Coordinates of C-alpha atoms in Angstrom, one line a residue:
M1 CA 17.7 57.2 15.6
K2 CA 17.7 54.0 17.0
T3 CA 14.6 52.8 18.7
D4 CA 15.9 51.2 22.3
L5 CA 14.3 47.9 21.7
G6 CA 14.5 47.0 25.5
Q7 CA 12.2 49.8 26.6
A8 CA 9.4 49.0 23.3
N9 CA 6.8 46.8 23.5
I10 CA 6.8 45.1 20.7
N11 CA 3.1 45.6 19.0
D12 CA 4.2 49.9 18.6
V13 CA 6.4 49.1 16.7
F14 CA 3.6 47.1 13.8
R15 CA 1.7 49.9 14.6
L16 CA 4.5 52.8 13.1
P17 CA 4.2 53.5 8.4
K18 CA 5.9 50.3 6.7
E19 CA 9.5 52.1 6.7
K20 CA 9.6 53.2 10.4
A21 CA 9.3 49.8 11.4
L22 CA 11.8 48.7 9.3
K23 CA 14.3 50.8 10.2
V24 CA 13.8 49.3 13.9
F25 CA 14.2 46.2 12.9
Y26 CA 17.1 47.0 11.3
D27 CA 20.4 48.1 10.2
R28 CA 20.3 48.0 7.0
I29 CA 17.9 46.1 4.4
I30 CA 18.3 45.1 0.4
T31 CA 14.8 44.1 -2.1
I32 CA 15.5 41.0 -4.4
P33 CA 12.8 41.0 -7.3
I34 CA 10.8 38.7 -6.9
G35 CA 10.7 37.1 -10.6
A36 CA 15.3 36.9 -10.2
R37 CA 13.8 34.8 -6.9
T38 CA 12.4 32.7 -9.8
S39 CA 14.3 32.2 -12.0
L40 CA 17.4 31.6 -9.5
K41 CA 14.8 28.8 -7.9
K42 CA 14.0 26.8 -11.8
E43 CA 18.2 27.3 -12.5
L44 CA 18.8 25.7 -8.7
V45 CA 15.5 23.0 -9.7
S46 CA 17.3 22.7 -13.2
T47 CA 21.5 22.1 -11.7
I48 CA 20.9 20.5 -8.1
G49 CA 16.8 18.5 -8.5
E50 CA 13.8 19.7 -7.2
D51 CA 13.9 17.8 -3.4
R52 CA 17.2 19.7 -3.0
T53 CA 15.8 23.2 -3.9
K54 CA 12.5 22.7 -1.6
G55 CA 15.9 21.8 1.7
V56 CA 17.2 25.8 -0.2
F57 CA 14.1 27.5 0.2
I58 CA 12.5 25.8 3.5
R59 CA 16.3 26.3 5.1
Y60 CA 16.5 30.0 3.5
G61 CA 12.5 30.6 5.1
W62 CA 13.8 29.1 8.4
H63 CA 16.7 31.6 9.3
C64 CA 15.1 34.9 8.1
G65 CA 11.7 33.6 10.7
E66 CA 14.7 32.5 12.7
S67 CA 16.1 35.8 12.5
D68 CA 13.4 38.1 12.7
A69 CA 12.1 35.4 16.3
K70 CA 16.0 37.0 17.9
K71 CA 14.1 40.3 17.2
V72 CA 10.8 40.6 18.9
R73 CA 12.4 38.7 21.9
S74 CA 14.1 41.8 22.8
F75 CA 11.2 44.2 22.6
Q76 CA 9.1 43.6 25.9
W77 CA 6.0 41.5 25.1
K78 CA 3.6 39.5 27.8
N79 CA 3.1 36.1 26.9
E80 CA 4.3 33.8 24.2
R81 CA 0.2 34.5 23.6
E82 CA 1.8 37.7 21.7
L83 CA 4.7 35.7 20.8
I84 CA 3.3 34.0 18.5
E85 CA 0.5 36.4 17.4
N86 CA 3.5 39.3 16.1
G87 CA 4.8 36.5 13.2
P88 CA 1.9 36.9 10.8
K89 CA 2.0 40.4 10.7
F90 CA 6.7 39.9 9.8
H91 CA 5.5 37.7 6.6
M92 CA 3.2 40.7 5.5
L93 CA 5.9 43.5 6.3
H94 CA 8.6 41.4 4.1
G95 CA 6.7 40.9 0.9
Y96 CA 5.5 37.7 1.2
I97 CA 1.6 37.8 2.0
D98 CA -1.6 39.8 1.7
D99 CA -2.6 38.5 4.9
V100 CA -2.5 35.8 7.7
K101 CA -4.8 33.9 9.5
I102 CA -5.1 32.5 13.0
T103 CA -7.6 30.0 12.4
D104 CA -7.0 27.7 15.7
M105 CA -4.7 28.5 18.1
Q106 CA -4.9 26.1 20.9
F107 CA -2.6 24.7 24.4
D108 CA -1.8 21.8 26.3
E109 CA -3.3 21.6 30.0
K110 CA 0.5 22.3 30.6
N111 CA 0.0 25.6 28.5
Q112 CA 1.6 24.5 25.6
I113 CA 1.1 25.0 22.2
K114 CA -0.8 22.3 20.6
H115 CA -1.1 23.3 17.3
I116 CA -1.7 25.9 15.2
D117 CA -4.0 26.3 12.8
V118 CA -3.4 28.9 10.5
T119 CA -4.5 30.5 6.1
W120 CA -2.5 32.6 4.3
I121 CA -3.6 34.8 1.8
N122 CA -2.3 35.5 -1.2
S123 CA 1.1 33.9 -1.7
F124 CA 4.1 35.3 -3.0
E125 CA 5.4 31.3 -3.8
A126 CA 1.9 30.2 -5.1
D127 CA 2.1 33.9 -7.3
E128 CA 4.5 33.1 -9.6
F129 CA 4.3 29.8 -9.9
L130 CA 1.2 29.4 -11.9
K131 CA 2.6 33.0 -13.9
D132 CA 4.2 29.5 -15.6
G133 CA 0.3 28.6 -16.5
M134 CA 0.0 25.0 -15.5
P135 CA -1.1 23.4 -11.4
S136 CA 1.2 22.2 -9.6
N137 CA 0.5 19.1 -8.2
K138 CA 2.0 19.6 -4.5
P139 CA 1.6 22.9 -2.2
I140 CA 4.9 25.2 -3.1
C141 CA 5.2 27.6 -0.6
H142 CA 8.4 25.9 1.3
T143 CA 10.5 29.6 1.8
L144 CA 6.4 30.2 4.4
C145 CA 6.9 27.0 6.2
G146 CA 10.5 27.3 6.7
Y147 CA 10.4 30.7 8.2
A148 CA 6.8 30.6 10.0
S149 CA 9.6 27.4 11.2
G150 CA 12.2 29.3 12.0
Y151 CA 10.1 32.2 13.6
L152 CA 8.1 29.6 15.7
S153 CA 11.0 27.8 17.2
T154 CA 12.8 30.1 17.9
V155 CA 10.1 32.1 19.3
L156 CA 8.5 29.8 21.9
Q157 CA 12.0 28.0 22.0
K158 CA 10.9 24.9 21.2
S159 CA 11.2 22.6 18.1
I160 CA 7.9 23.8 15.6
M161 CA 6.2 21.4 13.0
V162 CA 5.3 24.0 9.1
K163 CA 3.3 21.9 7.3
E164 CA 0.6 23.2 3.9
I165 CA -1.6 20.9 4.0
E166 CA -3.4 23.2 0.8
C167 CA -2.4 25.6 -2.0
S168 CA -3.6 28.2 -4.3
A169 CA -0.9 26.5 -6.7
M170 CA -2.4 23.0 -6.8
G171 CA -5.8 25.5 -7.0
Y172 CA -7.7 25.8 -3.7
E173 CA -8.8 29.3 -2.5
E174 CA -5.9 30.2 -0.7
C175 CA -3.1 28.4 1.7
K176 CA -3.4 26.7 4.6
A177 CA -1.0 25.1 7.0
I178 CA -0.5 23.7 10.7
C179 CA 2.3 24.5 12.9
M180 CA 2.3 22.0 15.7
P181 CA 5.3 21.0 18.0
I182 CA 7.6 18.2 15.9
E183 CA 7.8 15.4 18.7
N184 CA 3.2 15.9 18.2
W185 CA 3.8 15.2 14.2
G186 CA 5.2 11.5 14.3
K187 CA 6.2 9.9 11.7
E188 CA 4.0 11.8 9.2
L189 CA 6.7 14.0 9.1
E190 CA 9.7 12.1 9.0
N191 CA 10.7 12.5 5.3
E192 CA 10.4 16.7 6.0
Y193 CA 12.9 17.0 9.3
S194 CA 15.2 16.9 6.3
Y195 CA 14.8 19.8 5.0
Y196 CA 15.7 21.5 7.2
Q197 CA 18.7 20.0 8.2
S198 CA 22.0 22.0 7.0
T199 CA 23.7 19.8 4.1
S200 CA 27.3 20.9 2.7
I201 CA 27.9 20.1 -1.1
I202 CA 30.6 17.8 0.0
E203 CA 28.9 15.5 2.3
E204 CA 25.9 15.3 -0.9
L205 CA 28.6 14.9 -3.3
D206 CA 29.9 11.9 -1.6
E207 CA 26.6 10.8 -0.3
V208 CA 25.8 10.5 -5.1
T209 CA 29.2 8.5 -4.8
A210 CA 28.7 6.3 -2.7
N211 CA 25.3 5.5 -4.1
L212 CA 26.3 5.6 -7.9
K213 CA 29.6 3.1 -6.5
I214 CA 26.4 1.0 -5.1
E215 CA 24.5 1.4 -8.0
R216 CA 28.0 -0.3 -10.3
D217 CA 28.8 -2.7 -8.8
Y218 CA 24.8 -3.5 -8.8
L219 CA 25.1 -3.6 -12.7
K220 CA 28.7 -5.2 -12.7
Q221 CA 27.0 -8.2 -11.0
A222 CA 23.6 -8.8 -12.6
N223 CA 25.8 -8.1 -15.9
V224 CA 27.0 -11.4 -14.8
V225 CA 24.2 -12.9 -14.5
Q226 CA 23.3 -12.3 -17.9
Q227 CA 26.0 -13.5 -19.3
K228 CA 25.5 -16.7 -17.2
L229 CA 21.3 -16.5 -18.1
T230 CA 22.5 -15.6 -22.2
H231 CA 24.5 -19.5 -21.6
E232 CA 22.2 -20.7 -20.4
L233 CA 19.8 -19.6 -22.8
L234 CA 22.0 -20.5 -26.4
S235 CA 22.3 -24.1 -24.1
K236 CA 19.2 -25.0 -24.9
Q237 CA 18.1 -25.8 -21.8
G238 CA 15.2 -24.2 -20.8
V239 CA 13.2 -22.9 -17.8
Q240 CA 14.3 -25.1 -15.4
R241 CA 17.8 -24.2 -15.6
I242 CA 16.7 -20.7 -15.0
V243 CA 15.7 -21.0 -11.7
D244 CA 18.7 -23.1 -10.8
L245 CA 20.5 -20.4 -11.9
L246 CA 18.9 -17.8 -9.7
F247 CA 18.5 -19.9 -7.2
E248 CA 22.0 -20.5 -7.6
T249 CA 22.9 -17.0 -7.5
T250 CA 21.0 -14.6 -5.1
G251 CA 20.1 -18.1 -2.5
L252 CA 16.4 -16.8 -2.7
P253 CA 13.8 -19.2 -3.4
T254 CA 11.9 -19.2 -7.2
F255 CA 9.6 -20.0 -9.5
I256 CA 8.6 -19.7 -12.4
V257 CA 4.2 -19.9 -13.1
N258 CA 2.4 -20.4 -16.4
E259 CA 0.0 -17.6 -17.3
Y260 CA -2.8 -19.7 -15.7
N261 CA -0.5 -19.6 -11.9
K262 CA 0.5 -22.8 -12.0
I263 CA 4.4 -23.8 -11.8
I264 CA 6.6 -25.4 -14.0
A265 CA 9.9 -24.6 -12.9
K266 CA 11.0 -24.2 -8.3
S267 CA 14.7 -24.6 -6.9
K268 CA 15.1 -25.8 -3.7
N269 CA 12.8 -24.7 -1.0
V270 CA 9.7 -23.9 -2.6
S271 CA 6.7 -24.0 -0.4
I272 CA 3.4 -21.9 -2.0
N273 CA 0.5 -22.1 0.8
F274 CA -1.5 -18.5 -0.8
D275 CA -3.4 -17.5 -4.0
L276 CA -1.0 -17.0 -7.0
A277 CA -4.2 -15.5 -8.5
K278 CA -5.0 -12.8 -6.5
I279 CA -1.7 -11.4 -7.0
N280 CA -2.0 -9.2 -10.6
T281 CA 0.6 -7.2 -11.7
R282 CA 1.6 -6.2 -15.1
N283 CA 5.4 -4.8 -14.1
T284 CA 8.0 -5.6 -11.2
E285 CA 5.8 -5.6 -7.9
F286 CA 7.0 -7.0 -3.9
V287 CA 3.5 -7.6 -2.5
S288 CA 4.0 -7.9 0.9
I289 CA 2.2 -12.2 1.6
S290 CA 2.0 -12.1 5.5
P291 CA 3.8 -10.0 8.0
E292 CA 6.5 -13.3 7.6
I293 CA 6.1 -14.0 4.1
G294 CA 6.7 -11.3 0.8
I295 CA 7.3 -12.3 -2.7
L296 CA 9.5 -10.2 -5.7
R297 CA 6.9 -10.8 -8.7
T298 CA 8.0 -9.4 -12.5
P299 CA 5.7 -10.5 -15.4
I300 CA 6.4 -12.6 -18.3
L301 CA 5.4 -10.9 -22.0
F302 CA 5.4 -12.2 -25.1
E303 CA 3.0 -11.5 -27.5
R304 CA 1.3 -8.3 -25.5
E305 CA 0.6 -10.3 -23.6
V306 CA 1.0 -12.7 -19.8
K307 CA 2.7 -15.8 -20.3
G308 CA 3.2 -16.1 -16.6
Y309 CA 5.6 -14.6 -13.3
C310 CA 9.2 -15.0 -12.2
S311 CA 8.7 -14.8 -8.4
F312 CA 11.1 -15.1 -6.1
L313 CA 10.2 -15.5 -2.2
Y314 CA 11.3 -13.8 0.9
F315 CA 11.2 -15.1 4.6
A316 CA 11.6 -13.5 8.2
N317 CA 10.2 -9.4 7.1
N318 CA 13.7 -9.7 4.6
K319 CA 12.9 -7.4 1.5
P320 CA 15.0 -7.2 -1.8
T321 CA 17.9 -5.1 -2.8
D322 CA 17.5 -3.0 -6.7
L323 CA 20.4 -5.5 -7.1
E324 CA 18.0 -8.3 -7.1
Y325 CA 15.1 -6.4 -8.6
M326 CA 18.0 -5.9 -11.5
I327 CA 18.4 -9.9 -11.4
I328 CA 14.8 -10.8 -11.3
D329 CA 13.8 -8.3 -14.7
K330 CA 17.2 -10.3 -16.8
A331 CA 15.3 -13.3 -16.3
S332 CA 11.9 -13.1 -16.3
L333 CA 13.2 -11.3 -20.4
T334 CA 15.3 -14.4 -20.6
V335 CA 12.7 -17.0 -19.1
S336 CA 9.6 -14.8 -22.1
V337 CA 12.4 -15.1 -25.0
I338 CA 12.8 -19.2 -23.4
L339 CA 8.6 -19.2 -23.7
L340 CA 8.7 -17.6 -27.1
N341 CA 10.6 -20.4 -28.4
E342 CA 8.9 -23.2 -27.3
N343 CA 5.9 -21.4 -27.7
I344 CA 6.8 -21.9 -31.7
K345 CA 8.2 -25.1 -31.5
I346 CA 4.9 -26.2 -30.0
N347 CA 2.3 -24.4 -31.8
T348 CA 4.5 -26.0 -35.7
E349 CA 3.6 -28.9 -33.2
Q350 CA 0.3 -28.5 -32.9
N351 CA -0.4 -28.1 -36.6
V352 CA 0.7 -30.2 -38.0
K353 CA -0.9 -32.3 -36.2
R354 CA -4.3 -30.9 -37.2
S355 CA -3.3 -31.2 -40.6
F356 CA -3.0 -35.2 -40.6
L357 CA -5.7 -35.7 -38.7
N358 CA -7.8 -33.3 -41.1
D359 CA -6.3 -34.9 -44.1
V360 CA -7.6 -38.2 -41.8
L361 CA -11.6 -37.5 -41.5
E362 CA -11.4 -36.0 -44.9
G363 CA -10.4 -39.0 -46.7
R364 CA -7.6 -37.3 -47.9
L365 CA -5.1 -40.0 -46.4
E366 CA -4.4 -43.3 -47.9
Q367 CA -3.9 -46.1 -44.9
K368 CA 0.5 -46.0 -45.8
E369 CA 0.6 -42.6 -46.0
I370 CA -1.9 -42.4 -43.1
Y371 CA 0.9 -44.8 -40.3
K372 CA 4.5 -43.4 -42.1
I373 CA 2.6 -40.0 -41.1
A374 CA 1.5 -41.6 -37.9
Y375 CA 4.8 -42.6 -36.8
Y376 CA 6.2 -39.1 -37.3
L377 CA 4.1 -37.5 -35.0
N378 CA 5.1 -40.2 -32.5
F379 CA 1.0 -42.7 -32.8
A380 CA 1.4 -45.7 -32.9
P381 CA -0.9 -46.3 -35.6
D382 CA -2.3 -49.7 -34.3
E383 CA -2.1 -48.6 -30.7
S384 CA -5.8 -48.1 -29.3
Y385 CA -7.3 -44.7 -29.9
W386 CA -10.4 -42.3 -28.3
M387 CA -12.6 -39.0 -29.8
L388 CA -14.0 -36.3 -28.4
T389 CA -15.7 -33.7 -29.2
L390 CA -17.0 -30.7 -28.2
E391 CA -18.9 -28.3 -28.5
R392 CA -20.0 -24.8 -27.2
T393 CA -22.7 -21.9 -27.0
T394 CA -22.2 -19.2 -29.4
N395 CA -21.9 -15.1 -28.1
Q396 CA -24.2 -13.7 -31.0
S397 CA -21.5 -10.8 -29.4
E398 CA -18.6 -12.4 -30.8
M399 CA -18.8 -13.6 -33.8
N400 CA -16.3 -11.8 -35.5
R401 CA -14.3 -14.0 -32.1
E402 CA -15.3 -17.1 -32.6
I403 CA -12.3 -18.6 -34.1
E404 CA -9.7 -16.5 -32.3
V405 CA -12.1 -18.0 -29.0
N406 CA -11.5 -21.7 -30.0
E407 CA -7.9 -21.0 -31.6
K408 CA -7.8 -20.6 -27.5
L409 CA -9.9 -23.2 -26.2
I410 CA -7.3 -25.5 -28.2
R411 CA -4.6 -24.0 -26.4
H412 CA -6.3 -24.1 -23.5
I413 CA -7.6 -28.1 -23.6
N414 CA -3.9 -28.9 -24.7
L415 CA -2.4 -27.3 -21.5
F416 CA -4.1 -30.0 -19.5
L417 CA -2.8 -33.2 -21.8
K418 CA 0.1 -31.6 -21.3
E419 CA -0.4 -31.6 -18.0
R420 CA -2.0 -35.0 -17.2
N421 CA 0.8 -36.9 -20.0
I422 CA -1.1 -37.4 -21.9
N423 CA -0.6 -38.0 -26.5
A424 CA -3.4 -37.1 -27.9
I425 CA -3.9 -33.9 -31.3
V426 CA -6.5 -31.2 -30.2
S427 CA -8.1 -29.5 -33.3
Q428 CA -11.0 -27.5 -34.6
K429 CA -13.5 -28.6 -37.4
L430 CA -17.0 -27.4 -38.3
D431 CA -17.1 -24.9 -35.3
K432 CA -16.4 -28.5 -32.3
I433 CA -13.2 -29.1 -30.7
I434 CA -11.9 -32.6 -31.4
V435 CA -9.3 -34.2 -29.3
L436 CA -7.8 -37.0 -30.3
I437 CA -6.7 -39.5 -27.4
E438 CA -3.9 -42.3 -27.8
Y439 CA -6.6 -44.5 -24.9
S440 CA -3.1 -46.0 -23.5
T441 CA -2.1 -42.5 -21.8
F442 CA -5.7 -41.8 -20.7
K443 CA -5.3 -45.4 -19.1
S444 CA -2.5 -45.0 -17.2
L445 CA -4.4 -42.2 -15.3
C446 CA -6.2 -44.9 -14.0
T447 CA -9.7 -42.5 -13.8
E448 CA -13.3 -43.7 -16.1
R449 CA -14.0 -42.0 -18.3
Q450 CA -16.7 -39.6 -16.9
I451 CA -14.1 -38.6 -14.5
F452 CA -11.3 -37.7 -16.6
I453 CA -14.6 -35.9 -19.1
N454 CA -16.0 -33.7 -16.5
Q455 CA -12.7 -32.6 -15.9
L456 CA -11.6 -31.7 -19.3
L457 CA -15.7 -29.1 -18.6
K458 CA -14.6 -27.7 -15.4
H459 CA -10.2 -27.1 -16.5
C460 CA -12.6 -25.3 -19.9
L461 CA -15.4 -23.5 -17.1
R462 CA -12.4 -21.6 -15.3
R463 CA -10.8 -20.2 -18.1
F464 CA -14.8 -19.2 -20.9
V465 CA -17.3 -19.1 -17.8
K466 CA -19.6 -17.6 -19.7
Y467 CA -19.9 -20.4 -22.0
A468 CA -21.6 -23.7 -21.8
F469 CA -20.3 -27.0 -23.1
Y470 CA -21.5 -30.6 -24.5
I471 CA -18.7 -33.3 -25.4
G472 CA -20.0 -36.1 -27.1
A473 CA -17.8 -39.6 -26.3
S474 CA -17.1 -41.9 -29.4
S475 CA -16.5 -45.7 -28.2
V476 CA -12.2 -47.0 -28.8
V477 CA -10.8 -48.4 -31.6
E478 CA -7.3 -50.6 -32.4
S479 CA -6.5 -48.2 -35.8
I480 CA -5.1 -45.4 -36.7
S481 CA -7.2 -46.0 -39.5
Q482 CA -10.2 -46.4 -37.8
L483 CA -10.2 -42.3 -36.9
T484 CA -12.8 -41.5 -39.6
I485 CA -15.2 -43.5 -37.2
L486 CA -14.4 -42.1 -33.6
Y487 CA -15.7 -38.4 -35.3
N488 CA -19.3 -39.7 -37.5
E489 CA -19.6 -41.5 -33.0
S490 CA -19.1 -38.7 -31.2
L491 CA -21.2 -35.8 -33.8
A492 CA -23.6 -38.8 -33.2
A493 CA -23.7 -39.1 -29.3
L494 CA -23.7 -35.2 -29.3
K495 CA -26.6 -35.2 -31.5
A496 CA -28.6 -36.3 -28.4
K497 CA -27.8 -33.9 -26.3
N498 CA -30.3 -31.5 -24.0
S499 CA -30.0 -28.8 -21.5
K500 CA -30.1 -31.3 -19.0
K501 CA -26.7 -33.3 -20.1
H502 CA -23.7 -31.9 -21.0
I503 CA -21.9 -35.8 -21.4
Y504 CA -22.6 -38.2 -24.2
F505 CA -21.6 -41.5 -24.5
F506 CA -22.1 -43.1 -28.1
E507 CA -22.4 -46.7 -26.3
D508 CA -25.1 -45.4 -24.6
L509 CA -27.1 -43.9 -27.9
E510 CA -29.1 -46.8 -29.1
I511 CA -31.0 -48.0 -32.6
E512 CA -30.7 -44.3 -32.9
S513 CA -27.4 -43.8 -33.0
V514 CA -27.9 -45.8 -36.6
L515 CA -29.6 -42.2 -37.4
F516 CA -27.5 -40.0 -35.5
Q517 CA -24.4 -40.5 -37.6
I518 CA -26.6 -38.9 -40.9
Q519 CA -24.6 -35.6 -41.3
D520 CA -27.8 -33.9 -42.0
E521 CA -29.7 -33.3 -39.0
I522 CA -32.7 -31.6 -41.3
L523 CA -33.2 -35.4 -42.2
I524 CA -33.5 -36.4 -39.5
D525 CA -35.7 -33.5 -37.6
R526 CA -38.1 -34.8 -40.5
F527 CA -38.2 -37.9 -40.2
V528 CA -39.0 -37.5 -37.1
N529 CA -41.9 -35.6 -38.2
Q530 CA -43.2 -37.8 -40.8
Q531 CA -43.7 -40.8 -38.2
L532 CA -45.2 -38.7 -35.4
S533 CA -46.3 -35.2 -36.0
R534 CA -49.8 -36.0 -36.4
L535 CA -49.8 -37.5 -32.3
L536 CA -47.2 -34.2 -31.2
E537 CA -49.8 -32.1 -32.6
V538 CA -52.6 -33.1 -30.1
D539 CA -51.3 -34.7 -27.6
K540 CA -50.1 -31.9 -25.4
D541 CA -49.0 -33.7 -22.3
F542 CA -47.1 -36.5 -23.8
D543 CA -49.7 -39.3 -21.8
L544 CA -50.4 -40.7 -26.3
T545 CA -46.7 -40.8 -26.9
K546 CA -45.9 -42.2 -23.4
T547 CA -47.8 -45.3 -24.1
L548 CA -47.3 -45.7 -27.7
Y549 CA -43.6 -45.6 -25.8
A550 CA -44.4 -48.7 -24.0
Y551 CA -46.1 -50.4 -25.8
I552 CA -44.1 -50.7 -28.5
E553 CA -40.8 -50.8 -25.6
N554 CA -43.1 -53.9 -24.0
G555 CA -43.0 -55.2 -27.9
I556 CA -46.5 -55.4 -28.5
N557 CA -48.6 -56.3 -25.9
L558 CA -51.0 -55.1 -24.2
N559 CA -51.2 -57.6 -21.2
N560 CA -47.3 -56.6 -20.1
T561 CA -47.9 -52.8 -21.4
A562 CA -51.3 -52.6 -18.1
K563 CA -49.8 -53.9 -16.2
V564 CA -45.7 -51.0 -16.0
L565 CA -48.7 -48.4 -16.9
S566 CA -51.5 -49.3 -13.7
M567 CA -54.2 -48.8 -16.5
S568 CA -57.1 -51.3 -17.0
I569 CA -57.0 -53.3 -20.2
S570 CA -60.2 -51.5 -21.7
G571 CA -58.3 -47.8 -20.7
L572 CA -55.0 -49.1 -23.1
R573 CA -57.1 -50.9 -25.6
Y574 CA -59.0 -47.0 -25.9
R575 CA -55.4 -45.7 -25.4
M576 CA -54.2 -47.1 -28.1
S577 CA -57.4 -47.4 -30.7
K578 CA -56.7 -43.6 -29.9
I579 CA -53.2 -44.4 -31.0
S580 CA -53.6 -46.7 -34.5
E581 CA -56.6 -43.3 -35.3
I582 CA -54.8 -39.8 -34.9
L583 CA -50.9 -41.7 -36.8
N584 CA -53.7 -43.3 -39.1
I585 CA -51.6 -46.8 -39.1
D586 CA -52.2 -50.4 -37.9
L587 CA -51.1 -51.5 -35.0
D588 CA -49.7 -54.6 -35.8
D589 CA -47.2 -53.1 -39.0
T590 CA -44.1 -54.0 -37.9
N591 CA -42.4 -52.1 -40.3
R592 CA -44.8 -49.0 -38.8
I593 CA -44.1 -49.4 -35.8
F594 CA -40.4 -49.9 -36.0
S595 CA -40.1 -46.9 -38.0
I596 CA -42.0 -45.5 -35.4
Y597 CA -39.7 -46.7 -32.6
M598 CA -36.6 -44.8 -34.3
A599 CA -38.9 -41.5 -33.9
L600 CA -39.4 -42.3 -30.0
K601 CA -35.7 -43.3 -29.3
I602 CA -34.7 -40.2 -31.2
L603 CA -36.8 -37.7 -29.3
K604 CA -35.8 -39.6 -25.8
A605 CA -32.1 -39.5 -26.6
Q606 CA -32.0 -35.2 -27.6
G607 CA -34.9 -34.8 -24.0
K608 CA -37.2 -33.3 -26.1
I609 CA -39.8 -36.1 -24.0
D610 CA -38.6 -37.4 -20.3
F611 CA -39.9 -41.4 -20.4

C-alpha cells in the first residue's frame, strides 16, 4: 500500500528496510550493473571525448539528485539542515557509496548555507576507474558531484555547486568534496559550470562546424603566407625580406634575433626596452612583458640548437590568434633554412680564410700565391695588418672538448668583428686563437687599440665565464706577406703574461722582446736560471735583485743608483759586493752585465718581480 507522503516524516522512511524505503520513494525502479555503466562511459569517451562524457554524467547525476530532492520535500521535515543531512542517505540507498561524512557545515548570519565539506567513502566511480590499474591525475566522481549539486540546489532552492578536491582514484584514501553556493565560488568554477548546461548534439555539431570553418580559413591564409615565404626563400633575399613580408601580412611589428638576442632584422614600429635574454623557451609561446606589451616568440632551430628567435609584438592587451601562431611557426622554419644556408656559406668562407692564414704562417705559399689568394679573399695585399693572439685558461675536466670550445669561441669573436664591420680572419693554431685584422677597417672605428681589445675581452667573458683570457697584440706591418712577423710578435707579447694583466703589446716590450720570439719557452727559462738562479735562491725578499736592476738601469753608476734608492754610497757598495760574490761576476764585465739585464727584464715582463 502506497504511503501518504504528506503525513510521513522523512527520517521515519529511512528507518525502514532498504526495499520498503525504495517502494515509498519510487513507483518503479530499474537496476543497472556497474560494469555495463562503465562500458557505456568508455564508449562515450571514445565517441564524443572525455570532456563531453564528463558533462553527460554530471547532468545525469544532477537529474537523479533533483528527482530525489523533489520527493524529499514532499515529506514532513523540520528545517533545511534536516534536508541536507538526508542527502547522503540517498547516496547510500542508491549504492553510489558505502558511507558519507559531513565533516563541516556552516551558515551565514542570514542562516543561509555558506559551505559544506563532505567525505565519500568507497565511491563506486573511483572503484571502477581503478580496475584498469592506472590512477587518475584528476577527480573522476562526476555522477556524485552532479547528484549532490542537483539535490542541494533543489532542497535549498538555491544554486549549489559541488567540487571534488580529493579522489581515491588519484591515490587518496577517501574522496572529499566542497559544496558552496555558486556565487561563493567566483571564477574558480567558471569552466565547471558549463558541464551543467544542457547542450544538444545539433548545437555541438554546429559549434564544431563553425570552428572547423574558422580553422579551414586559417589554414588557407597560412598556406598563402607559406607560399610567399617559400618564394622569398628561393629568391635568396635574406631574413630582412622575411620580416618585411610578415609585417605586410599581419600588420604586427616583427623582429628576428640571433642566439645572443641581438636583433638581425626588424620591421617598422619595433622598439625593445626590455631584456630579451630573460625570455627563454624552446616552444612557440606568448609572454606578457607588461600589462600593455606582449610578445609571441618562437625559436629558430637548426643543428639541434636554438640559433635565434622570431617574434611578433602586441600592444594594448591584444593577444595572438591561432592564425598568427601558425604564421610565426612557418616563418621560423623558413628563417631557419635561410640562416642554415648563410651559416654554411660563412663557414665555407671562414675555412678558406683560415686555411690561407695557416698556410702563410707555415711558409707553404710563395709571395705571388699569397697576393693572388689575398685578392680573392678581399684582403688587399699592400694594406696594413695587425694581429692579436688570444690564449685562454684550460679546464682539465673538459680537455676532450677543447677543440669544440675553441670553435665556439671563434664564432663568437667573428660575430664581434662582423658587428663592427672589421675585415678579419679568425683561426686556431697551437691551442691559441689568432685574429688577423685589416688595420684600415679597425681605424674606421676611431678608437684606441687598448679600448678595442678590452671590448673584445668583455665580449668573450660574457659567453665563456669559466675562463680567463690573455691577449698578445703585435705591431702593424705594411704588407700581408709579413704575417709571420705579426704572429711571432703577438706570441712574444703573450710570453710576458701574468695574473695581474690580460693585454700585452709587443711595442711595450724592450730588449726582452728578442728573447720572447724564441719558440721554445724552456730555453728562455734556462737562460734566466743561468744568469740569476744563485741570486734568487738567497734573495727571498728580492732586495739584492732590485738593487742590481736599479744599478744597471742607472748606467752602472754608484752615485746615481744611491740617489734613486735613497741609500748611502757605503751601503750600496756593500750590497753590490755581496751580489758580485753570490753571482761570481765582475761588475765591470759589460757582456755578463748585459746578459743579467736581459734576464731581469724577462722576469719583470712576466710579472715575477715587481721593479
